[in-house]
Coordinates of C-alpha atoms in Angstrom, one line a residue:
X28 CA 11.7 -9.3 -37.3
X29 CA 13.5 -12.2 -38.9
X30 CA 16.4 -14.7 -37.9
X31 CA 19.2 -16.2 -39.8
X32 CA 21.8 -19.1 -40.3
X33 CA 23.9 -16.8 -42.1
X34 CA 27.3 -15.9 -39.9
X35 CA 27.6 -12.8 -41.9
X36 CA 23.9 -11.3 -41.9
X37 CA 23.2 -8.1 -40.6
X38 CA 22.2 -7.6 -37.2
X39 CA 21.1 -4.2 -36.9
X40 CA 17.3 -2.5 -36.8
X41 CA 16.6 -1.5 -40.8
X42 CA 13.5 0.0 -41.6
X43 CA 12.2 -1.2 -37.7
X44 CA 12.7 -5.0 -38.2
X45 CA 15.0 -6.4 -36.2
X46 CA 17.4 -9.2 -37.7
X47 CA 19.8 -11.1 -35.1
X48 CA 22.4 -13.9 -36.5
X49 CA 22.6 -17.1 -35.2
X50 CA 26.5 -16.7 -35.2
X51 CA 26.2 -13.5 -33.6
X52 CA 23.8 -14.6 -30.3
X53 CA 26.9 -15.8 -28.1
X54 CA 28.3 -12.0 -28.3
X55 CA 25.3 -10.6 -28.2
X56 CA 24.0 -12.6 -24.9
X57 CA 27.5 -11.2 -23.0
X58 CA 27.1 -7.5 -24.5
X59 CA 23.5 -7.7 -23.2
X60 CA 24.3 -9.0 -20.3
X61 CA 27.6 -6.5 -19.4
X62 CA 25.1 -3.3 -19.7
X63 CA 22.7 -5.3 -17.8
X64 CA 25.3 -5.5 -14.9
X65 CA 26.4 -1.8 -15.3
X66 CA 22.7 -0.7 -14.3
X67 CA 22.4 -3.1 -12.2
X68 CA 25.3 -1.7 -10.2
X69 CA 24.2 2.2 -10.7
X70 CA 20.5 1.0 -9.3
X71 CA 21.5 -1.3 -6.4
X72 CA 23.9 1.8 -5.3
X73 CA 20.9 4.1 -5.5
X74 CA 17.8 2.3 -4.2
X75 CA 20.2 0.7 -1.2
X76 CA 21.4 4.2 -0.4
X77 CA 17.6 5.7 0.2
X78 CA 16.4 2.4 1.8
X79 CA 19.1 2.3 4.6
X80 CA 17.4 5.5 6.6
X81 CA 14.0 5.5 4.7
X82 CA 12.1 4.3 8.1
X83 CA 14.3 6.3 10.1
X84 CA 13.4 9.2 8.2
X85 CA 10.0 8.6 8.0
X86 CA 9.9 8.4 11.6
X87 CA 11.6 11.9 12.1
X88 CA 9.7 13.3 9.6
X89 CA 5.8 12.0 10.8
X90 CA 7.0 12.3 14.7
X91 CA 5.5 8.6 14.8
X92 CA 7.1 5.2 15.0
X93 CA 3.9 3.3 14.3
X94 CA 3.9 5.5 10.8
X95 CA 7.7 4.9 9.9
X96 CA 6.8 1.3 8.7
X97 CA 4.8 3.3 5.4
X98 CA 8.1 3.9 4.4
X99 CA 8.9 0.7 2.7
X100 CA 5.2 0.3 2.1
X101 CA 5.4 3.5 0.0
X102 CA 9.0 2.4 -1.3
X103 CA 6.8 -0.9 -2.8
X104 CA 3.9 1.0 -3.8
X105 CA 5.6 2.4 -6.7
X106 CA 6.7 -0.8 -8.5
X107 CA 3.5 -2.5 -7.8
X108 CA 1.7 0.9 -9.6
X109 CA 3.6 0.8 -12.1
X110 CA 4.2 -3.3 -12.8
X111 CA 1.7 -3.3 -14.9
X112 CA 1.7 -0.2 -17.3
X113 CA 5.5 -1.1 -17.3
X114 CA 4.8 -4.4 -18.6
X115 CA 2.7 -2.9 -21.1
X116 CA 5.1 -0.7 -22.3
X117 CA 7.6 -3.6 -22.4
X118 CA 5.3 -5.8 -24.4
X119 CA 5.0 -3.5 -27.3
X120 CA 8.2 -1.3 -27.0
X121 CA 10.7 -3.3 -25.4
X122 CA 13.0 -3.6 -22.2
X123 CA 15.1 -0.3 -23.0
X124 CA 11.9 2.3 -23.1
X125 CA 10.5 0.7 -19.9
X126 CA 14.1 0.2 -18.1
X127 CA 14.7 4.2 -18.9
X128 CA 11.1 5.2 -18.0
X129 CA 11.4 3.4 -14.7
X130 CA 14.9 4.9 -13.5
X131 CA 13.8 8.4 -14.4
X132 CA 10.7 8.0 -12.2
X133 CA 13.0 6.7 -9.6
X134 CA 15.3 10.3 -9.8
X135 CA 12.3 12.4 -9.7
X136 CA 10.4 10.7 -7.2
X137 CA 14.0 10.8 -5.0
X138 CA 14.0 14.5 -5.3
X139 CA 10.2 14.8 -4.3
X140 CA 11.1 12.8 -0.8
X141 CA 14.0 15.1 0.0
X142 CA 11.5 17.7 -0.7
X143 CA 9.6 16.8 1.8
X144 CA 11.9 16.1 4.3
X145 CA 12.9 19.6 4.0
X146 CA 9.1 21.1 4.4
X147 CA 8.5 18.3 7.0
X148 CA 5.5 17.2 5.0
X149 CA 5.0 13.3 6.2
X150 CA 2.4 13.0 2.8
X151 CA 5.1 14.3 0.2
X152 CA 7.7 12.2 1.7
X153 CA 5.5 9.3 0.9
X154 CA 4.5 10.7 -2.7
X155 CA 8.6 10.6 -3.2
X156 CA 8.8 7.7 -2.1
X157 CA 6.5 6.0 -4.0
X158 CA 8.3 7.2 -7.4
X159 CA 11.5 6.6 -5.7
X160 CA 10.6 2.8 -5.4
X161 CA 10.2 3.0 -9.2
X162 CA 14.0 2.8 -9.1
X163 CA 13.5 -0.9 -7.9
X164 CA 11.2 -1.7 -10.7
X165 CA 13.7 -1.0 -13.6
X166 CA 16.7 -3.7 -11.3
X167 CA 13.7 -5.9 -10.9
X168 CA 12.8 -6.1 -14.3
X169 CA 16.5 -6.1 -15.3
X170 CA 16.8 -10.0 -14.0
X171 CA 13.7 -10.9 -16.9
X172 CA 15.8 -9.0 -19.4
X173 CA 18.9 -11.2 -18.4
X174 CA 16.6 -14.1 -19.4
X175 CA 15.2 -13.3 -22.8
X176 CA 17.8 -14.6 -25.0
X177 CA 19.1 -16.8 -22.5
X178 CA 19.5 -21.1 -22.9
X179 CA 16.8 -22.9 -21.1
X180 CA 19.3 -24.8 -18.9
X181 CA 21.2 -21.8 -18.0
X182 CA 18.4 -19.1 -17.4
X183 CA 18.4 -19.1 -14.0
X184 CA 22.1 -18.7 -13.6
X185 CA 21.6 -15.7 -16.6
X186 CA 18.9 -14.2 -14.0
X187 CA 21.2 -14.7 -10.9
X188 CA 24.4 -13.3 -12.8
X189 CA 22.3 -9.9 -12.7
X190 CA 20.6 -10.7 -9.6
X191 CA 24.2 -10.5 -8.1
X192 CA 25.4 -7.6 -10.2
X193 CA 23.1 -5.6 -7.7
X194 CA 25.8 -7.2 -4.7
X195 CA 28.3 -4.0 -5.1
X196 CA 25.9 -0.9 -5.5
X197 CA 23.2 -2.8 -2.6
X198 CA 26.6 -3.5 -0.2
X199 CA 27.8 -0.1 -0.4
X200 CA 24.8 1.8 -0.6
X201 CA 23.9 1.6 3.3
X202 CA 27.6 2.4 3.8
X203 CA 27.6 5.7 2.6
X204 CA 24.5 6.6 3.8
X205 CA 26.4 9.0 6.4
X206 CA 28.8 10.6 3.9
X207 CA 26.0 10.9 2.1
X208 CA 23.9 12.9 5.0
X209 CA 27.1 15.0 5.5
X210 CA 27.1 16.3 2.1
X211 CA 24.1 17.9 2.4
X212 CA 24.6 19.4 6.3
X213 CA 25.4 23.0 5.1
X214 CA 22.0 23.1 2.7
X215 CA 19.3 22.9 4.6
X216 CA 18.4 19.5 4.2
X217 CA 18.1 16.7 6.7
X218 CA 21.3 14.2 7.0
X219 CA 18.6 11.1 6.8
X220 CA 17.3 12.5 3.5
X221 CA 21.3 12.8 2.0
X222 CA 21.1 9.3 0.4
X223 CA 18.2 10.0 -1.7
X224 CA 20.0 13.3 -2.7
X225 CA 22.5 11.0 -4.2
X226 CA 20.2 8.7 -5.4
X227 CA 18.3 10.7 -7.8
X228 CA 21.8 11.6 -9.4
X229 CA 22.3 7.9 -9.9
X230 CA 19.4 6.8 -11.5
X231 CA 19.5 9.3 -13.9
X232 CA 23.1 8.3 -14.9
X233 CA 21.6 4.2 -15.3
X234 CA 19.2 6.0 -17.6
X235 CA 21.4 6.8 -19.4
X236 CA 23.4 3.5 -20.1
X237 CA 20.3 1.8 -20.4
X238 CA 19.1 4.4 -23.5
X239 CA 22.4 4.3 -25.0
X240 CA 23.7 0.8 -24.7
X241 CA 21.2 -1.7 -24.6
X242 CA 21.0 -2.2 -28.0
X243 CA 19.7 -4.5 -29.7
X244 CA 16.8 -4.6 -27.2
X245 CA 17.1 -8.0 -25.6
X246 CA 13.2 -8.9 -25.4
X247 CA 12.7 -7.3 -29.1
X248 CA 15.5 -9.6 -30.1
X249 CA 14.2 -13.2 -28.3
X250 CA 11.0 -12.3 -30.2
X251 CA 13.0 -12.4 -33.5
X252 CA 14.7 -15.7 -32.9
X253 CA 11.2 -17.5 -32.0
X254 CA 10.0 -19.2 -35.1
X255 CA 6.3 -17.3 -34.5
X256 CA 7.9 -14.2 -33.7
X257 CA 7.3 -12.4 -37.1
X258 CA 3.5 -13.7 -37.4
X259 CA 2.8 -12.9 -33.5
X260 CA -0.5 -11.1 -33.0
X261 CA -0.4 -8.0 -30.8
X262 CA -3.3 -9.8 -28.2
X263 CA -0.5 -12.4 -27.7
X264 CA 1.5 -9.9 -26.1
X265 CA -1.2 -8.4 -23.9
X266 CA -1.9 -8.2 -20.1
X267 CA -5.3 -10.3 -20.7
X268 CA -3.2 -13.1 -22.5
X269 CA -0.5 -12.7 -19.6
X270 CA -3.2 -13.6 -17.2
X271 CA -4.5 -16.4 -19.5
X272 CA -1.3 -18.2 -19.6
X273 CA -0.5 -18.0 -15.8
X274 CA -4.1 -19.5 -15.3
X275 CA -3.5 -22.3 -17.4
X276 CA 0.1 -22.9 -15.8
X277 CA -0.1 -24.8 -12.0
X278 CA 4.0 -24.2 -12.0
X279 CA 3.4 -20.4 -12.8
X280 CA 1.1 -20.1 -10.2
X281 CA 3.8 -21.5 -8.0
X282 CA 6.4 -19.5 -9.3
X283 CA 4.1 -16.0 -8.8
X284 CA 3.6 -17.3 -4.7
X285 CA 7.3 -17.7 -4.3
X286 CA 8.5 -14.7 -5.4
X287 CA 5.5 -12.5 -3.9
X288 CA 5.9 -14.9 -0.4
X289 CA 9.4 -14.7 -0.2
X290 CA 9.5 -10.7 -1.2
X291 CA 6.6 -9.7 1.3
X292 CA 8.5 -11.6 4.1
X293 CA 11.6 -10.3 3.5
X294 CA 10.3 -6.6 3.3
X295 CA 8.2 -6.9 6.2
X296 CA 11.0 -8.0 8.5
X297 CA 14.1 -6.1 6.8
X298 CA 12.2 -2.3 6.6
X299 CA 11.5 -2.8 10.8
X300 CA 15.3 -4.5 11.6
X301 CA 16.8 -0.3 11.7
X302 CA 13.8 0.5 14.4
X303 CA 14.7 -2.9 16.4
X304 CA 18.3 -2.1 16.6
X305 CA 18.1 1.3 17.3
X306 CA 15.6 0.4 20.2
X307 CA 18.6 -1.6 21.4
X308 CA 21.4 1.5 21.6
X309 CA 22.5 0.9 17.2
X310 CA 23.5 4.0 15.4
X311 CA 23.3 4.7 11.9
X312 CA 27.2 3.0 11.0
X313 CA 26.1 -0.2 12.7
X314 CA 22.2 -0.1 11.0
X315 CA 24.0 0.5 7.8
X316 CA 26.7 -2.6 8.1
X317 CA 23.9 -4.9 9.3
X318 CA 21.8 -3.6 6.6
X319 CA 24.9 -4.0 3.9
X320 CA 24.8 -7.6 5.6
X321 CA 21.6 -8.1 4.6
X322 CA 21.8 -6.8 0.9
X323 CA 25.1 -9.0 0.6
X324 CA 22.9 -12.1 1.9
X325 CA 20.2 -11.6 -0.7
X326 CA 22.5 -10.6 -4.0
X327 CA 26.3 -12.2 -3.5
X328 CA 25.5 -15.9 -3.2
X329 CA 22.7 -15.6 -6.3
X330 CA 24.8 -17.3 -9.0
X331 CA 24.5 -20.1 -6.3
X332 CA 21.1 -20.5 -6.0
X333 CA 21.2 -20.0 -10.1
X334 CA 23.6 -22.8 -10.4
X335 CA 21.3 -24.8 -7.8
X336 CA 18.3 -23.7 -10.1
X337 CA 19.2 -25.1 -12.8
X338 CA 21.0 -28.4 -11.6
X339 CA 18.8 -29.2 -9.2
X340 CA 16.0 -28.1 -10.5
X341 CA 13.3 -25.1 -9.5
X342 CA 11.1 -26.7 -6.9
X343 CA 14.2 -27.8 -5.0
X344 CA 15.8 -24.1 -4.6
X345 CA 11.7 -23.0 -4.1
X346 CA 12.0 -26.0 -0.9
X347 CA 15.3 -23.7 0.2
X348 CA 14.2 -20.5 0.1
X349 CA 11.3 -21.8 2.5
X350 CA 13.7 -23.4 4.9
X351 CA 15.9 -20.5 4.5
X352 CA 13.9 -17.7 5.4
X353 CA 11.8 -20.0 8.4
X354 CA 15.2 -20.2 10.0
X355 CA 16.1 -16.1 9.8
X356 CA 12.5 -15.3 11.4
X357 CA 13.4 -17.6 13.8
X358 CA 17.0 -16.3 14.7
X359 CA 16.2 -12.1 14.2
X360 CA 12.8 -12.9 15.8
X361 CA 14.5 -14.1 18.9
X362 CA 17.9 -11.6 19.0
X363 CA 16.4 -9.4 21.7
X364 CA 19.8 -6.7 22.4
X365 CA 22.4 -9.3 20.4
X366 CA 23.2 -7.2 17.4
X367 CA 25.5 -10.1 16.4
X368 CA 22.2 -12.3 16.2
X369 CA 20.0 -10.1 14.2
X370 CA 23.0 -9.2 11.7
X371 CA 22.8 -13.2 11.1
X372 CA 19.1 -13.7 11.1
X373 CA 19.0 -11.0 8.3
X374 CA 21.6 -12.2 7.1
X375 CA 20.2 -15.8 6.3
X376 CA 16.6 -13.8 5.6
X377 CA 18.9 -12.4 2.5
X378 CA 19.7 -16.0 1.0
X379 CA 16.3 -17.1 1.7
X380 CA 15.2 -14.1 -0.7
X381 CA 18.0 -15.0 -3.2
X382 CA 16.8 -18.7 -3.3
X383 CA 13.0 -17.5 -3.5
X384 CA 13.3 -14.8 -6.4
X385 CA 16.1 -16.7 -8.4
X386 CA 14.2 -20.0 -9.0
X387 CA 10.5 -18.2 -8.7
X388 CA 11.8 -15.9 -11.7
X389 CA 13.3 -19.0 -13.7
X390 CA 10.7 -21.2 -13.3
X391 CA 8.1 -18.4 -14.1
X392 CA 9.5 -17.8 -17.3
X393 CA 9.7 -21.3 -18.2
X394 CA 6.0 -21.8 -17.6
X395 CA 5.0 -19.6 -20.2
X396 CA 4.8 -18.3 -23.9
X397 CA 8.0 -16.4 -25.1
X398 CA 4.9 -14.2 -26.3
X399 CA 3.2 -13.6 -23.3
X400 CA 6.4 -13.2 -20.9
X401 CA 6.3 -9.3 -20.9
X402 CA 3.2 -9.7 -19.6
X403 CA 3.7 -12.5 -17.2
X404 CA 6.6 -10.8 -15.5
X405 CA 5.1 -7.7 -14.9
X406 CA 2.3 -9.1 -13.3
X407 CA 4.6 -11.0 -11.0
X408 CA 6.0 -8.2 -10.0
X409 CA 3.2 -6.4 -9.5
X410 CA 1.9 -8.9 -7.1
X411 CA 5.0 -9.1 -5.2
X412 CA 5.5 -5.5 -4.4
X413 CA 1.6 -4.9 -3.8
X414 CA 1.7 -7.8 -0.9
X415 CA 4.8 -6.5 0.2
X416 CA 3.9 -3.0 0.6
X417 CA 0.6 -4.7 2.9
X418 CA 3.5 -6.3 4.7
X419 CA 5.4 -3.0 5.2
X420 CA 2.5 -1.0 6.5
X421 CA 1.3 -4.1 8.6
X422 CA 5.0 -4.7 9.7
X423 CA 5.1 -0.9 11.6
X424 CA 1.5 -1.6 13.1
X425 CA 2.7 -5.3 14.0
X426 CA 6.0 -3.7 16.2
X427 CA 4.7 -0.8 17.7
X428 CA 1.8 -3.2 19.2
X429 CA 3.5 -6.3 19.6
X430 CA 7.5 -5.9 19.1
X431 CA 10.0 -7.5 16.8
X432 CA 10.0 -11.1 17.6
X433 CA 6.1 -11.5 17.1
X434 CA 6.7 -10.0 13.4
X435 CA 9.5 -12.3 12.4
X436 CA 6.7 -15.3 13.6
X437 CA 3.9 -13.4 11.5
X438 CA 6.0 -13.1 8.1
X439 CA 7.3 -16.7 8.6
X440 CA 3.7 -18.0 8.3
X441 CA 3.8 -16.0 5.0
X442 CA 6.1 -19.3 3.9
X443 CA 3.2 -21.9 4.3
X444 CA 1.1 -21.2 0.9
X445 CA 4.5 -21.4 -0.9
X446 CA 5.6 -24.6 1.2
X447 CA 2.4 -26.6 0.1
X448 CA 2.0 -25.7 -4.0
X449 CA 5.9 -26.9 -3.8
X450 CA 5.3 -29.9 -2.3
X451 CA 2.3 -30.0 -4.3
X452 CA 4.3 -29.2 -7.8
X453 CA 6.8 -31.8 -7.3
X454 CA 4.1 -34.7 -7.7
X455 CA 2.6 -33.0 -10.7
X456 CA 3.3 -31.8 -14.4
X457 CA 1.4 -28.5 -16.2

């Protein structure tokens, strides 16, 4: 891989080394980023369509409400088991193959949960959910893509721009969750598993873009334009030297609580909201606008906290997100039957997500190696949606024992680690 001054030098792959012109990175940053936003669209439609009913479903299908909250734990299972063989496969072959992978895993493990709605088999609906949650791996991953050729000054609003992309699929996902469960009334299959019908159909078409259009690989090409990049030695780009950098890094340390504390609370109190409402007389339309609520909360106002991210600075959006979300667990957590108050608490639960995985994602990929960011990433990610899947399985336990409020109080304690290594982090330097 090589990089050039030259304003007319190739940019195209010849012989499998990449060469990106100087004069070329401003067009190649907004192509990059406009396929980025396409899948971002495509996945935020799909994985917000399944998600809307997935503990409703898993409550009709198991016959138990204590068991509906393994939905989202399941739904977060599969990008925490596959973080890391997806960061792997980044590392050494680039965003595209594992962007593709992930969105394929996400169709078929869609059409193994519909599967088992139909058989009412509780364990295959979990299996499909599992690879369904892969879905939500590729638009996760998606926001570190955004950031690979990005400026250092603008990478969090790069990240956010992405982040927000997610705003139209996410908002109108929920929304047609009954269409959705009407299209499938006169095959056999349930009306709650309708939306993951759809949703295998989606991810396969993001595949698609991804494979065809998001070339030159984005990560591939940030590799070329970093003055090691030709001489870099595979073990720099390896899991065990991921690890080794985040160790060495106080502020990426930081960066992997906030996004792991902020995620877990989030999922923990968003995947038990549908139960709560229905408890209080909700049907499905008003779950799925609060729910759209929600989704618009945590992706419309992200070029915000991008713009805040970067003029403000990380720690101060990380100090945010923690007053953010305290202030949603405290409002959801005391709505009793006002549907009006929990549709704001989760609203405000959203920005408080925004806040945490916007200036989390920045400042992680600041803290480290361009080499080692493949890596890096992938272990974030796989320690944010293996603590939230514990918080979606504890989340079920916590509100068929306890009830609603007492779960918005547990997940806001969740905020406490992250409050003290920012407060800590803005008297210190790596």
């Amino acid at each position: 891989m090589s990089v050039t001054n030259t304003p007319d030098a190739p940019d195209t792959t010849l012989s499998g080394h990449l060469s990106v012109t100087v004069a070329a990175l401003p067009a190649l940053r907004r192509r990059i980023q406009a396929v980025l936003i396409a899948t971002q669209i495509l996945g935020g439609l799909g994985i917000a369509t399944g998600v809307a009913l997935s503990a409703v479903l898993a409550r009709d299908v198991s016959g138990s409400e204590a068991l509906s909250g393994l939905a989202s734990t399941a739904t977060v299972a599969g990008p925490a088991l596959l973080a890391m063989p997806l960061a792997a496969l980044m590392a050494s072959r680039g965003r595209r193959a594992g962007l593709v992978l992930a969105y394929l895993i996400g169709a078929l493990g869609a059409g193994v949960a519909v599967l088992g709605a139909v058989v009412a088999s509780f364990p295959l609906l979990l299996v499909g959910l599992v690879g369904f949650g892969a879905g939500s791996s590729a638009n996760l991953a998606a926001r570190f893509a955004a950031a690979d050729l990005a400026e250092p000054d603008r990478r969090a609003r790069a990240i956010s721009t992405v982040v927000w992309a997610t705003t139209i699929g996410a908002v109108l996902g929920p929304n047609i969750a009954a269409p959705a469960g009407e299209s499938v009334s006169g095959l056999g299959i349930p009306a709650a598993a309708g939306p993951f019908v759809w949703a295998a159909g989606v991810f396969v078409i993001a595949a698609a873009v991804v494979a065809l259009l998001l070339r030159p690989d984005p990560l591939l090409a940030a590799r070329a334009l970093t003055e090691a990049g030709a001489g870099e030695a595979a073990e720099e780009r390896s899991l065990r030297a991921g690890m080794r950098a985040v160790r060495e890094s106080p502020r990426a340390r930081l960066a992997l609580v906030t996004v792991a504390g902020s995620h877990t609370a989030m999922v923990s109190i968003m995947s038990m909201t549908p139960v709560a409402l229905t408890h209080h007389g909700a049907d499905i339309q008003l779950v799925g606008l609060v729910i759209s609520g929600h989704i618009a909360g945590m992706y419309a106002f992200s070029p915000l906290m991008g713009w805040l991210s970067d003029r403000l600075g990380r720690l101060s959006v990380i100090g945010l997100a923690v007053g953010l979300i305290g202030v949603a667990a405290l409002v959801a957590g005391t709505a009793g039957p006002s549907h009006g108050r929990t549709a704001l608490g989760l609203f405000v639960l959203g920005l408080g997500w925004s806040a945490g995985l916007v200036s989390g994602s920045a400042l992680l990929t600041d803290s480290v190696p361009t080499a080692a960011r493949a890596a890096v990433q992938g272990l974030s990610d796989f320690i944010m949606n293996t603590a939230a899947g514990l918080g979606g399985l504890a989340a079920g336990l916590i509100v068929a024992k306890a009830g609603y409020g007492p779960l918005n109080a547990i997940a806001a304690c969740l905020l406490l680690p992250m409050a003290a290594l920012a407060l800590r982090g803005s008297f210190r330097k790596d």
